[in-house]
Amino acid sequence: MDDLPNITSRALTNNEYTVLIRHEQKKEGYRLPTKSKPGARVKLNHLLLTEEEYKQVADEHKPKPNIWGNCLKAFLVGGFICLVGQGIQQLFMTFAGMTSREASSPTVAVLILISVILTSLGVYDKIAQWAGAGTAVPVTGFANSMCSSAIESRAEGLVLGVGANMFKLAGSVVVFGVVAAFVVGVIYAIFGLEGGH
């Protein structure tokens, strides 16, 4: 045990605890209080496992992701969100007499509103947990990230809570979006290209 790394006491996560208990059933060589609950504070330097051995055990028990299934779910849900957006745009064009270009901005606004409402009700996160990137890539995912941050920080107040933390998840999207728009704008200006489609 002298060659073990000096690991300070910390709370085990549910996954760490499960992996260690499973490993204990297969191999003798370290002691872990079996009555400890997940989250209990356990001195990790009492375990006769090196960090490399623990990583190996954790990799053996790590569930393998279903890549094709996840891609299919993301495709279906992301496509459904786009289909809803197209339907909303068509409604604006039919009943408000807008052109396709004019209807695009209010369509995005309605999709954002729907996303914020579903996030506030706790529905969007459940859909996102199942669909993955299918809900994160459309503009609804951007709205969800901002709304989630605002909801989590509301107890700290409007300024230091909601205002300061609203862009924690979505800030990178805003930064890279502005930078990309600037670069494209410079390219258009240098080469004399006209904007619009």
mmCIF file with all atom_site columns, C-alpha atoms in Angstrom:
data_model
loop_
_atom_site.group_PDB
_atom_site.id
_atom_site.type_symbol
_atom_site.label_atom_id
_atom_site.label_alt_id
_atom_site.label_comp_id
_atom_site.label_asym_id
_atom_site.label_entity_id
_atom_site.label_seq_id
_atom_site.pdbx_PDB_ins_code
_atom_site.Cartn_x
_atom_site.Cartn_y
_atom_site.Cartn_z
_atom_site.occupancy
_atom_site.B_iso_or_equiv
_atom_site.pdbx_formal_charge
_atom_site.auth_seq_id
_atom_site.auth_comp_id
_atom_site.auth_asym_id
_atom_site.auth_atom_id
_atom_site.pdbx_PDB_model_num
ATOM 1   C CA . MET A 1 1   ? 0.000   0.000   0.000   1.00 0.00 ? 1   MET A CA 1
ATOM 2   C CA . ASP A 1 2   ? 3.027   2.298   0.259   1.00 0.00 ? 2   ASP A CA 1
ATOM 3   C CA . ASP A 1 3   ? 3.203   2.631   -3.531  1.00 0.00 ? 3   ASP A CA 1
ATOM 4   C CA . LEU A 1 4   ? -0.379  3.900   -3.777  1.00 0.00 ? 4   LEU A CA 1
ATOM 5   C CA . PRO A 1 5   ? -0.792  7.517   -4.882  1.00 0.00 ? 5   PRO A CA 1
ATOM 6   C CA . ASN A 1 6   ? -1.780  9.909   -2.119  1.00 0.00 ? 6   ASN A CA 1
ATOM 7   C CA . ILE A 1 7   ? -5.459  10.501  -2.942  1.00 0.00 ? 7   ILE A CA 1
ATOM 8   C CA . THR A 1 8   ? -7.366  12.736  -0.569  1.00 0.00 ? 8   THR A CA 1
ATOM 9   C CA . SER A 1 9   ? -10.735 11.802  0.856   1.00 0.00 ? 9   SER A CA 1
ATOM 10  C CA . ARG A 1 10  ? -13.674 12.737  -1.351  1.00 0.00 ? 10  ARG A CA 1
ATOM 11  C CA . ALA A 1 11  ? -17.233 11.634  -2.070  1.00 0.00 ? 11  ALA A CA 1
ATOM 12  C CA . LEU A 1 12  ? -17.603 8.765   -4.497  1.00 0.00 ? 12  LEU A CA 1
ATOM 13  C CA . THR A 1 13  ? -20.045 9.247   -7.326  1.00 0.00 ? 13  THR A CA 1
ATOM 14  C CA . ASN A 1 14  ? -22.756 6.652   -7.981  1.00 0.00 ? 14  ASN A CA 1
ATOM 15  C CA . ASN A 1 15  ? -20.807 5.320   -10.973 1.00 0.00 ? 15  ASN A CA 1
ATOM 16  C CA . GLU A 1 16  ? -17.514 5.068   -9.055  1.00 0.00 ? 16  GLU A CA 1
ATOM 17  C CA . TYR A 1 17  ? -19.191 3.277   -6.170  1.00 0.00 ? 17  TYR A CA 1
ATOM 18  C CA . THR A 1 18  ? -20.977 0.829   -8.499  1.00 0.00 ? 18  THR A CA 1
ATOM 19  C CA . VAL A 1 19  ? -17.775 0.054   -10.396 1.00 0.00 ? 19  VAL A CA 1
ATOM 20  C CA . LEU A 1 20  ? -15.820 -0.563  -7.201  1.00 0.00 ? 20  LEU A CA 1
ATOM 21  C CA . ILE A 1 21  ? -18.504 -2.808  -5.695  1.00 0.00 ? 21  ILE A CA 1
ATOM 22  C CA . ARG A 1 22  ? -18.721 -4.851  -8.924  1.00 0.00 ? 22  ARG A CA 1
ATOM 23  C CA . HIS A 1 23  ? -14.964 -5.170  -9.006  1.00 0.00 ? 23  HIS A CA 1
ATOM 24  C CA . GLU A 1 24  ? -14.921 -6.251  -5.353  1.00 0.00 ? 24  GLU A CA 1
ATOM 25  C CA . GLN A 1 25  ? -17.244 -9.122  -6.221  1.00 0.00 ? 25  GLN A CA 1
ATOM 26  C CA . LYS A 1 26  ? -14.846 -10.311 -8.950  1.00 0.00 ? 26  LYS A CA 1
ATOM 27  C CA . LYS A 1 27  ? -11.446 -9.710  -7.432  1.00 0.00 ? 27  LYS A CA 1
ATOM 28  C CA . GLU A 1 28  ? -10.124 -9.612  -3.893  1.00 0.00 ? 28  GLU A CA 1
ATOM 29  C CA . GLY A 1 29  ? -7.377  -7.187  -3.103  1.00 0.00 ? 29  GLY A CA 1
ATOM 30  C CA . TYR A 1 30  ? -8.877  -4.061  -1.604  1.00 0.00 ? 30  TYR A CA 1
ATOM 31  C CA . ARG A 1 31  ? -11.261 -3.175  1.150   1.00 0.00 ? 31  ARG A CA 1
ATOM 32  C CA . LEU A 1 32  ? -14.355 -1.027  0.715   1.00 0.00 ? 32  LEU A CA 1
ATOM 33  C CA . PRO A 1 33  ? -17.112 -0.670  3.304   1.00 0.00 ? 33  PRO A CA 1
ATOM 34  C CA . THR A 1 34  ? -20.012 -2.459  1.634   1.00 0.00 ? 34  THR A CA 1
ATOM 35  C CA . LYS A 1 35  ? -22.535 -0.577  3.756   1.00 0.00 ? 35  LYS A CA 1
ATOM 36  C CA . SER A 1 36  ? -21.431 2.797   2.388   1.00 0.00 ? 36  SER A CA 1
ATOM 37  C CA . LYS A 1 37  ? -23.995 4.534   0.241   1.00 0.00 ? 37  LYS A CA 1
ATOM 38  C CA . PRO A 1 38  ? -23.206 6.348   -3.012  1.00 0.00 ? 38  PRO A CA 1
ATOM 39  C CA . GLY A 1 39  ? -21.949 9.793   -2.111  1.00 0.00 ? 39  GLY A CA 1
ATOM 40  C CA . ALA A 1 40  ? -20.508 8.610   1.229   1.00 0.00 ? 40  ALA A CA 1
ATOM 41  C CA . ARG A 1 41  ? -17.046 9.934   2.028   1.00 0.00 ? 41  ARG A CA 1
ATOM 42  C CA . VAL A 1 42  ? -14.531 7.117   1.612   1.00 0.00 ? 42  VAL A CA 1
ATOM 43  C CA . LYS A 1 43  ? -10.759 7.433   1.855   1.00 0.00 ? 43  LYS A CA 1
ATOM 44  C CA . LEU A 1 44  ? -9.613  6.312   -1.577  1.00 0.00 ? 44  LEU A CA 1
ATOM 45  C CA . ASN A 1 45  ? -6.053  5.692   -0.381  1.00 0.00 ? 45  ASN A CA 1
ATOM 46  C CA . HIS A 1 46  ? -7.410  2.754   1.651   1.00 0.00 ? 46  HIS A CA 1
ATOM 47  C CA . LEU A 1 47  ? -8.175  0.933   -1.611  1.00 0.00 ? 47  LEU A CA 1
ATOM 48  C CA . LEU A 1 48  ? -5.578  -1.458  -2.954  1.00 0.00 ? 48  LEU A CA 1
ATOM 49  C CA . LEU A 1 49  ? -6.152  -0.218  -6.501  1.00 0.00 ? 49  LEU A CA 1
ATOM 50  C CA . THR A 1 50  ? -3.849  2.094   -8.389  1.00 0.00 ? 50  THR A CA 1
ATOM 51  C CA . GLU A 1 51  ? -5.334  4.822   -10.544 1.00 0.00 ? 51  GLU A CA 1
ATOM 52  C CA . GLU A 1 52  ? -4.424  2.865   -13.692 1.00 0.00 ? 52  GLU A CA 1
ATOM 53  C CA . GLU A 1 53  ? -6.195  -0.245  -12.380 1.00 0.00 ? 53  GLU A CA 1
ATOM 54  C CA . TYR A 1 54  ? -9.271  1.781   -11.491 1.00 0.00 ? 54  TYR A CA 1
ATOM 55  C CA . LYS A 1 55  ? -9.389  3.304   -14.990 1.00 0.00 ? 55  LYS A CA 1
ATOM 56  C CA . GLN A 1 56  ? -9.126  -0.171  -16.493 1.00 0.00 ? 56  GLN A CA 1
ATOM 57  C CA . VAL A 1 57  ? -11.973 -1.464  -14.299 1.00 0.00 ? 57  VAL A CA 1
ATOM 58  C CA . ALA A 1 58  ? -14.089 1.594   -15.117 1.00 0.00 ? 58  ALA A CA 1
ATOM 59  C CA . ASP A 1 59  ? -13.510 1.114   -18.861 1.00 0.00 ? 59  ASP A CA 1
ATOM 60  C CA . GLU A 1 60  ? -14.609 -2.529  -18.596 1.00 0.00 ? 60  GLU A CA 1
ATOM 61  C CA . HIS A 1 61  ? -17.927 -1.506  -17.021 1.00 0.00 ? 61  HIS A CA 1
ATOM 62  C CA . LYS A 1 62  ? -18.534 1.604   -19.133 1.00 0.00 ? 62  LYS A CA 1
ATOM 63  C CA . PRO A 1 63  ? -21.655 1.172   -21.289 1.00 0.00 ? 63  PRO A CA 1
ATOM 64  C CA . LYS A 1 64  ? -20.946 1.357   -25.008 1.00 0.00 ? 64  LYS A CA 1
ATOM 65  C CA . PRO A 1 65  ? -22.926 4.080   -26.783 1.00 0.00 ? 65  PRO A CA 1
ATOM 66  C CA . ASN A 1 66  ? -25.353 3.046   -29.498 1.00 0.00 ? 66  ASN A CA 1
ATOM 67  C CA . ILE A 1 67  ? -23.984 5.382   -32.183 1.00 0.00 ? 67  ILE A CA 1
ATOM 68  C CA . TRP A 1 68  ? -26.413 4.472   -34.976 1.00 0.00 ? 68  TRP A CA 1
ATOM 69  C CA . GLY A 1 69  ? -29.401 4.574   -32.644 1.00 0.00 ? 69  GLY A CA 1
ATOM 70  C CA . ASN A 1 70  ? -28.350 7.963   -31.277 1.00 0.00 ? 70  ASN A CA 1
ATOM 71  C CA . CYS A 1 71  ? -27.865 9.296   -34.820 1.00 0.00 ? 71  CYS A CA 1
ATOM 72  C CA . LEU A 1 72  ? -31.318 8.076   -35.825 1.00 0.00 ? 72  LEU A CA 1
ATOM 73  C CA . LYS A 1 73  ? -32.978 9.663   -32.773 1.00 0.00 ? 73  LYS A CA 1
ATOM 74  C CA . ALA A 1 74  ? -31.151 12.963  -33.365 1.00 0.00 ? 74  ALA A CA 1
ATOM 75  C CA . PHE A 1 75  ? -32.147 12.900  -37.046 1.00 0.00 ? 75  PHE A CA 1
ATOM 76  C CA . LEU A 1 76  ? -35.813 12.221  -36.322 1.00 0.00 ? 76  LEU A CA 1
ATOM 77  C CA . VAL A 1 77  ? -36.222 14.775  -33.521 1.00 0.00 ? 77  VAL A CA 1
ATOM 78  C CA . GLY A 1 78  ? -34.109 17.439  -35.244 1.00 0.00 ? 78  GLY A CA 1
ATOM 79  C CA . GLY A 1 79  ? -36.056 16.864  -38.448 1.00 0.00 ? 79  GLY A CA 1
ATOM 80  C CA . PHE A 1 80  ? -39.356 17.132  -36.561 1.00 0.00 ? 80  PHE A CA 1
ATOM 81  C CA . ILE A 1 81  ? -38.292 20.489  -35.069 1.00 0.00 ? 81  ILE A CA 1
ATOM 82  C CA . CYS A 1 82  ? -37.404 21.723  -38.563 1.00 0.00 ? 82  CYS A CA 1
ATOM 83  C CA . LEU A 1 83  ? -40.747 20.432  -39.859 1.00 0.00 ? 83  LEU A CA 1
ATOM 84  C CA . VAL A 1 84  ? -42.585 22.366  -37.132 1.00 0.00 ? 84  VAL A CA 1
ATOM 85  C CA . GLY A 1 85  ? -40.570 25.463  -38.050 1.00 0.00 ? 85  GLY A CA 1
ATOM 86  C CA . GLN A 1 86  ? -41.462 25.055  -41.712 1.00 0.00 ? 86  GLN A CA 1
ATOM 87  C CA . GLY A 1 87  ? -45.125 24.699  -40.788 1.00 0.00 ? 87  GLY A CA 1
ATOM 88  C CA . ILE A 1 88  ? -45.024 27.882  -38.690 1.00 0.00 ? 88  ILE A CA 1
ATOM 89  C CA . GLN A 1 89  ? -43.336 29.754  -41.541 1.00 0.00 ? 89  GLN A CA 1
ATOM 90  C CA . GLN A 1 90  ? -46.001 28.501  -43.934 1.00 0.00 ? 90  GLN A CA 1
ATOM 91  C CA . LEU A 1 91  ? -48.717 29.793  -41.578 1.00 0.00 ? 91  LEU A CA 1
ATOM 92  C CA . PHE A 1 92  ? -47.131 33.254  -41.538 1.00 0.00 ? 92  PHE A CA 1
ATOM 93  C CA . MET A 1 93  ? -46.905 33.224  -45.330 1.00 0.00 ? 93  MET A CA 1
ATOM 94  C CA . THR A 1 94  ? -50.507 32.067  -45.775 1.00 0.00 ? 94  THR A CA 1
ATOM 95  C CA . PHE A 1 95  ? -52.359 34.085  -43.138 1.00 0.00 ? 95  PHE A CA 1
ATOM 96  C CA . ALA A 1 96  ? -50.120 37.161  -42.759 1.00 0.00 ? 96  ALA A CA 1
ATOM 97  C CA . GLY A 1 97  ? -49.274 37.555  -46.441 1.00 0.00 ? 97  GLY A CA 1
ATOM 98  C CA . MET A 1 98  ? -45.522 37.492  -45.773 1.00 0.00 ? 98  MET A CA 1
ATOM 99  C CA . THR A 1 99  ? -42.832 36.382  -48.169 1.00 0.00 ? 99  THR A CA 1
ATOM 100 C CA . SER A 1 100 ? -40.573 33.479  -47.225 1.00 0.00 ? 100 SER A CA 1
ATOM 101 C CA . ARG A 1 101 ? -37.818 35.892  -46.197 1.00 0.00 ? 101 ARG A CA 1
ATOM 102 C CA . GLU A 1 102 ? -40.172 38.074  -44.122 1.00 0.00 ? 102 GLU A CA 1
ATOM 103 C CA . ALA A 1 103 ? -41.655 35.052  -42.348 1.00 0.00 ? 103 ALA A CA 1
ATOM 104 C CA . SER A 1 104 ? -38.292 33.631  -41.261 1.00 0.00 ? 104 SER A CA 1
ATOM 105 C CA . SER A 1 105 ? -37.713 36.017  -38.308 1.00 0.00 ? 105 SER A CA 1
ATOM 106 C CA . PRO A 1 106 ? -41.126 35.558  -36.642 1.00 0.00 ? 106 PRO A CA 1
ATOM 107 C CA . THR A 1 107 ? -40.801 31.804  -37.217 1.00 0.00 ? 107 THR A CA 1
ATOM 108 C CA . VAL A 1 108 ? -37.530 31.730  -35.277 1.00 0.00 ? 108 VAL A CA 1
ATOM 109 C CA . ALA A 1 109 ? -39.135 33.841  -32.525 1.00 0.00 ? 109 ALA A CA 1
ATOM 110 C CA . VAL A 1 110 ? -42.044 31.389  -32.190 1.00 0.00 ? 110 VAL A CA 1
ATOM 111 C CA . LEU A 1 111 ? -39.675 28.390  -32.069 1.00 0.00 ? 111 LEU A CA 1
ATOM 112 C CA . ILE A 1 112 ? -37.660 30.113  -29.327 1.00 0.00 ? 112 ILE A CA 1
ATOM 113 C CA . LEU A 1 113 ? -40.859 30.860  -27.392 1.00 0.00 ? 113 LEU A CA 1
ATOM 114 C CA . ILE A 1 114 ? -41.980 27.218  -27.647 1.00 0.00 ? 114 ILE A CA 1
ATOM 115 C CA . SER A 1 115 ? -38.537 26.042  -26.505 1.00 0.00 ? 115 SER A CA 1
ATOM 116 C CA . VAL A 1 116 ? -38.525 28.387  -23.480 1.00 0.00 ? 116 VAL A CA 1
ATOM 117 C CA . ILE A 1 117 ? -42.032 27.278  -22.455 1.00 0.00 ? 117 ILE A CA 1
ATOM 118 C CA . LEU A 1 118 ? -41.114 23.581  -22.755 1.00 0.00 ? 118 LEU A CA 1
ATOM 119 C CA . THR A 1 119 ? -37.869 24.177  -20.821 1.00 0.00 ? 119 THR A CA 1
ATOM 120 C CA . SER A 1 120 ? -39.745 25.983  -18.044 1.00 0.00 ? 120 SER A CA 1
ATOM 121 C CA . LEU A 1 121 ? -42.153 23.042  -17.765 1.00 0.00 ? 121 LEU A CA 1
ATOM 122 C CA . GLY A 1 122 ? -39.249 20.553  -17.663 1.00 0.00 ? 122 GLY A CA 1
ATOM 123 C CA . VAL A 1 123 ? -40.352 18.851  -20.881 1.00 0.00 ? 123 VAL A CA 1
ATOM 124 C CA . TYR A 1 124 ? -37.560 19.993  -23.219 1.00 0.00 ? 124 TYR A CA 1
ATOM 125 C CA . ASP A 1 125 ? -34.807 18.503  -21.035 1.00 0.00 ? 125 ASP A CA 1
ATOM 126 C CA . LYS A 1 126 ? -36.516 15.096  -21.074 1.00 0.00 ? 126 LYS A CA 1
ATOM 127 C CA . ILE A 1 127 ? -36.772 15.228  -24.864 1.00 0.00 ? 127 ILE A CA 1
ATOM 128 C CA . ALA A 1 128 ? -33.128 16.350  -25.100 1.00 0.00 ? 128 ALA A CA 1
ATOM 129 C CA . GLN A 1 129 ? -31.993 13.500  -22.862 1.00 0.00 ? 129 GLN A CA 1
ATOM 130 C CA . TRP A 1 130 ? -33.521 11.033  -25.312 1.00 0.00 ? 130 TRP A CA 1
ATOM 131 C CA . ALA A 1 131 ? -32.774 12.805  -28.610 1.00 0.00 ? 131 ALA A CA 1
ATOM 132 C CA . GLY A 1 132 ? -29.319 14.250  -27.883 1.00 0.00 ? 132 GLY A CA 1
ATOM 133 C CA . ALA A 1 133 ? -27.969 16.503  -30.631 1.00 0.00 ? 133 ALA A CA 1
ATOM 134 C CA . GLY A 1 134 ? -31.339 16.535  -32.384 1.00 0.00 ? 134 GLY A CA 1
ATOM 135 C CA . THR A 1 135 ? -32.541 19.098  -29.837 1.00 0.00 ? 135 THR A CA 1
ATOM 136 C CA . ALA A 1 136 ? -29.209 20.887  -29.326 1.00 0.00 ? 136 ALA A CA 1
ATOM 137 C CA . VAL A 1 137 ? -28.371 21.839  -32.923 1.00 0.00 ? 137 VAL A CA 1
ATOM 138 C CA . PRO A 1 138 ? -31.541 23.791  -33.898 1.00 0.00 ? 138 PRO A CA 1
ATOM 139 C CA . VAL A 1 139 ? -32.145 27.294  -32.514 1.00 0.00 ? 139 VAL A CA 1
ATOM 140 C CA . THR A 1 140 ? -34.412 25.701  -29.902 1.00 0.00 ? 140 THR A CA 1
ATOM 141 C CA . GLY A 1 141 ? -31.312 24.194  -28.271 1.00 0.00 ? 141 GLY A CA 1
ATOM 142 C CA . PHE A 1 142 ? -29.760 27.664  -27.958 1.00 0.00 ? 142 PHE A CA 1
ATOM 143 C CA . ALA A 1 143 ? -32.936 28.960  -26.313 1.00 0.00 ? 143 ALA A CA 1
ATOM 144 C CA . ASN A 1 144 ? -33.006 25.933  -24.005 1.00 0.00 ? 144 ASN A CA 1
ATOM 145 C CA . SER A 1 145 ? -29.430 26.510  -22.842 1.00 0.00 ? 145 SER A CA 1
ATOM 146 C CA . MET A 1 146 ? -30.129 30.155  -21.994 1.00 0.00 ? 146 MET A CA 1
ATOM 147 C CA . CYS A 1 147 ? -33.430 29.401  -20.259 1.00 0.00 ? 147 CYS A CA 1
ATOM 148 C CA . SER A 1 148 ? -31.927 26.532  -18.240 1.00 0.00 ? 148 SER A CA 1
ATOM 149 C CA . SER A 1 149 ? -29.085 28.744  -16.999 1.00 0.00 ? 149 SER A CA 1
ATOM 150 C CA . ALA A 1 150 ? -31.551 31.489  -16.068 1.00 0.00 ? 150 ALA A CA 1
ATOM 151 C CA . ILE A 1 151 ? -33.812 29.069  -14.169 1.00 0.00 ? 151 ILE A CA 1
ATOM 152 C CA . GLU A 1 152 ? -30.886 27.559  -12.225 1.00 0.00 ? 152 GLU A CA 1
ATOM 153 C CA . SER A 1 153 ? -29.569 31.009  -11.231 1.00 0.00 ? 153 SER A CA 1
ATOM 154 C CA . ARG A 1 154 ? -32.840 32.742  -10.352 1.00 0.00 ? 154 ARG A CA 1
ATOM 155 C CA . ALA A 1 155 ? -32.330 32.213  -6.611  1.00 0.00 ? 155 ALA A CA 1
ATOM 156 C CA . GLU A 1 156 ? -29.234 34.445  -6.726  1.00 0.00 ? 156 GLU A CA 1
ATOM 157 C CA . GLY A 1 157 ? -31.217 37.431  -7.992  1.00 0.00 ? 157 GLY A CA 1
ATOM 158 C CA . LEU A 1 158 ? -31.921 39.055  -11.337 1.00 0.00 ? 158 LEU A CA 1
ATOM 159 C CA . VAL A 1 159 ? -28.551 40.775  -11.800 1.00 0.00 ? 159 VAL A CA 1
ATOM 160 C CA . LEU A 1 160 ? -25.941 38.520  -10.159 1.00 0.00 ? 160 LEU A CA 1
ATOM 161 C CA . GLY A 1 161 ? -27.962 35.374  -10.786 1.00 0.00 ? 161 GLY A CA 1
ATOM 162 C CA . VAL A 1 162 ? -29.977 35.410  -14.006 1.00 0.00 ? 162 VAL A CA 1
ATOM 163 C CA . GLY A 1 163 ? -28.099 38.256  -15.711 1.00 0.00 ? 163 GLY A CA 1
ATOM 164 C CA . ALA A 1 164 ? -24.615 36.988  -14.891 1.00 0.00 ? 164 ALA A CA 1
ATOM 165 C CA . ASN A 1 165 ? -25.215 33.301  -15.600 1.00 0.00 ? 165 ASN A CA 1
ATOM 166 C CA . MET A 1 166 ? -27.662 33.323  -18.509 1.00 0.00 ? 166 MET A CA 1
ATOM 167 C CA . PHE A 1 167 ? -24.901 33.077  -21.120 1.00 0.00 ? 167 PHE A CA 1
ATOM 168 C CA . LYS A 1 168 ? -22.768 30.476  -19.311 1.00 0.00 ? 168 LYS A CA 1
ATOM 169 C CA . LEU A 1 169 ? -23.780 27.689  -21.694 1.00 0.00 ? 169 LEU A CA 1
ATOM 170 C CA . ALA A 1 170 ? -24.703 29.789  -24.731 1.00 0.00 ? 170 ALA A CA 1
ATOM 171 C CA . GLY A 1 171 ? -21.872 32.329  -24.553 1.00 0.00 ? 171 GLY A CA 1
ATOM 172 C CA . SER A 1 172 ? -19.554 30.357  -26.824 1.00 0.00 ? 172 SER A CA 1
ATOM 173 C CA . VAL A 1 173 ? -22.272 30.150  -29.487 1.00 0.00 ? 173 VAL A CA 1
ATOM 174 C CA . VAL A 1 174 ? -22.701 33.935  -29.421 1.00 0.00 ? 174 VAL A CA 1
ATOM 175 C CA . VAL A 1 175 ? -18.937 34.583  -29.558 1.00 0.00 ? 175 VAL A CA 1
ATOM 176 C CA . PHE A 1 176 ? -18.216 32.224  -32.441 1.00 0.00 ? 176 PHE A CA 1
ATOM 177 C CA . GLY A 1 177 ? -21.382 33.328  -34.247 1.00 0.00 ? 177 GLY A CA 1
ATOM 178 C CA . VAL A 1 178 ? -20.295 36.980  -34.127 1.00 0.00 ? 178 VAL A CA 1
ATOM 179 C CA . VAL A 1 179 ? -16.721 36.112  -35.162 1.00 0.00 ? 179 VAL A CA 1
ATOM 180 C CA . ALA A 1 180 ? -17.942 33.955  -38.068 1.00 0.00 ? 180 ALA A CA 1
ATOM 181 C CA . ALA A 1 181 ? -20.342 36.698  -39.216 1.00 0.00 ? 181 ALA A CA 1
ATOM 182 C CA . PHE A 1 182 ? -17.510 39.257  -39.073 1.00 0.00 ? 182 PHE A CA 1
ATOM 183 C CA . VAL A 1 183 ? -15.133 37.054  -41.101 1.00 0.00 ? 183 VAL A CA 1
ATOM 184 C CA . VAL A 1 184 ? -17.800 36.315  -43.727 1.00 0.00 ? 184 VAL A CA 1
ATOM 185 C CA . GLY A 1 185 ? -18.686 40.030  -43.873 1.00 0.00 ? 185 GLY A CA 1
ATOM 186 C CA . VAL A 1 186 ? -15.039 40.965  -44.469 1.00 0.00 ? 186 VAL A CA 1
ATOM 187 C CA . ILE A 1 187 ? -14.747 38.352  -47.234 1.00 0.00 ? 187 ILE A CA 1
ATOM 188 C CA . TYR A 1 188 ? -17.914 39.679  -48.881 1.00 0.00 ? 188 TYR A CA 1
ATOM 189 C CA . ALA A 1 189 ? -16.588 43.258  -48.657 1.00 0.00 ? 189 ALA A CA 1
ATOM 190 C CA . ILE A 1 190 ? -13.142 42.396  -50.069 1.00 0.00 ? 190 ILE A CA 1
ATOM 191 C CA . PHE A 1 191 ? -14.417 40.379  -53.014 1.00 0.00 ? 191 PHE A CA 1
ATOM 192 C CA . GLY A 1 192 ? -17.392 42.645  -53.696 1.00 0.00 ? 192 GLY A CA 1
ATOM 193 C CA . LEU A 1 193 ? -19.950 39.881  -53.234 1.00 0.00 ? 193 LEU A CA 1
ATOM 194 C CA . GLU A 1 194 ? -23.562 40.829  -52.660 1.00 0.00 ? 194 GLU A CA 1
ATOM 195 C CA . GLY A 1 195 ? -25.405 39.447  -49.669 1.00 0.00 ? 195 GLY A CA 1
ATOM 196 C CA . GLY A 1 196 ? -28.779 37.764  -49.745 1.00 0.00 ? 196 GLY A CA 1
ATOM 197 C CA . HIS A 1 197 ? -30.050 34.577  -51.322 1.00 0.00 ? 197 HIS A CA 1
#
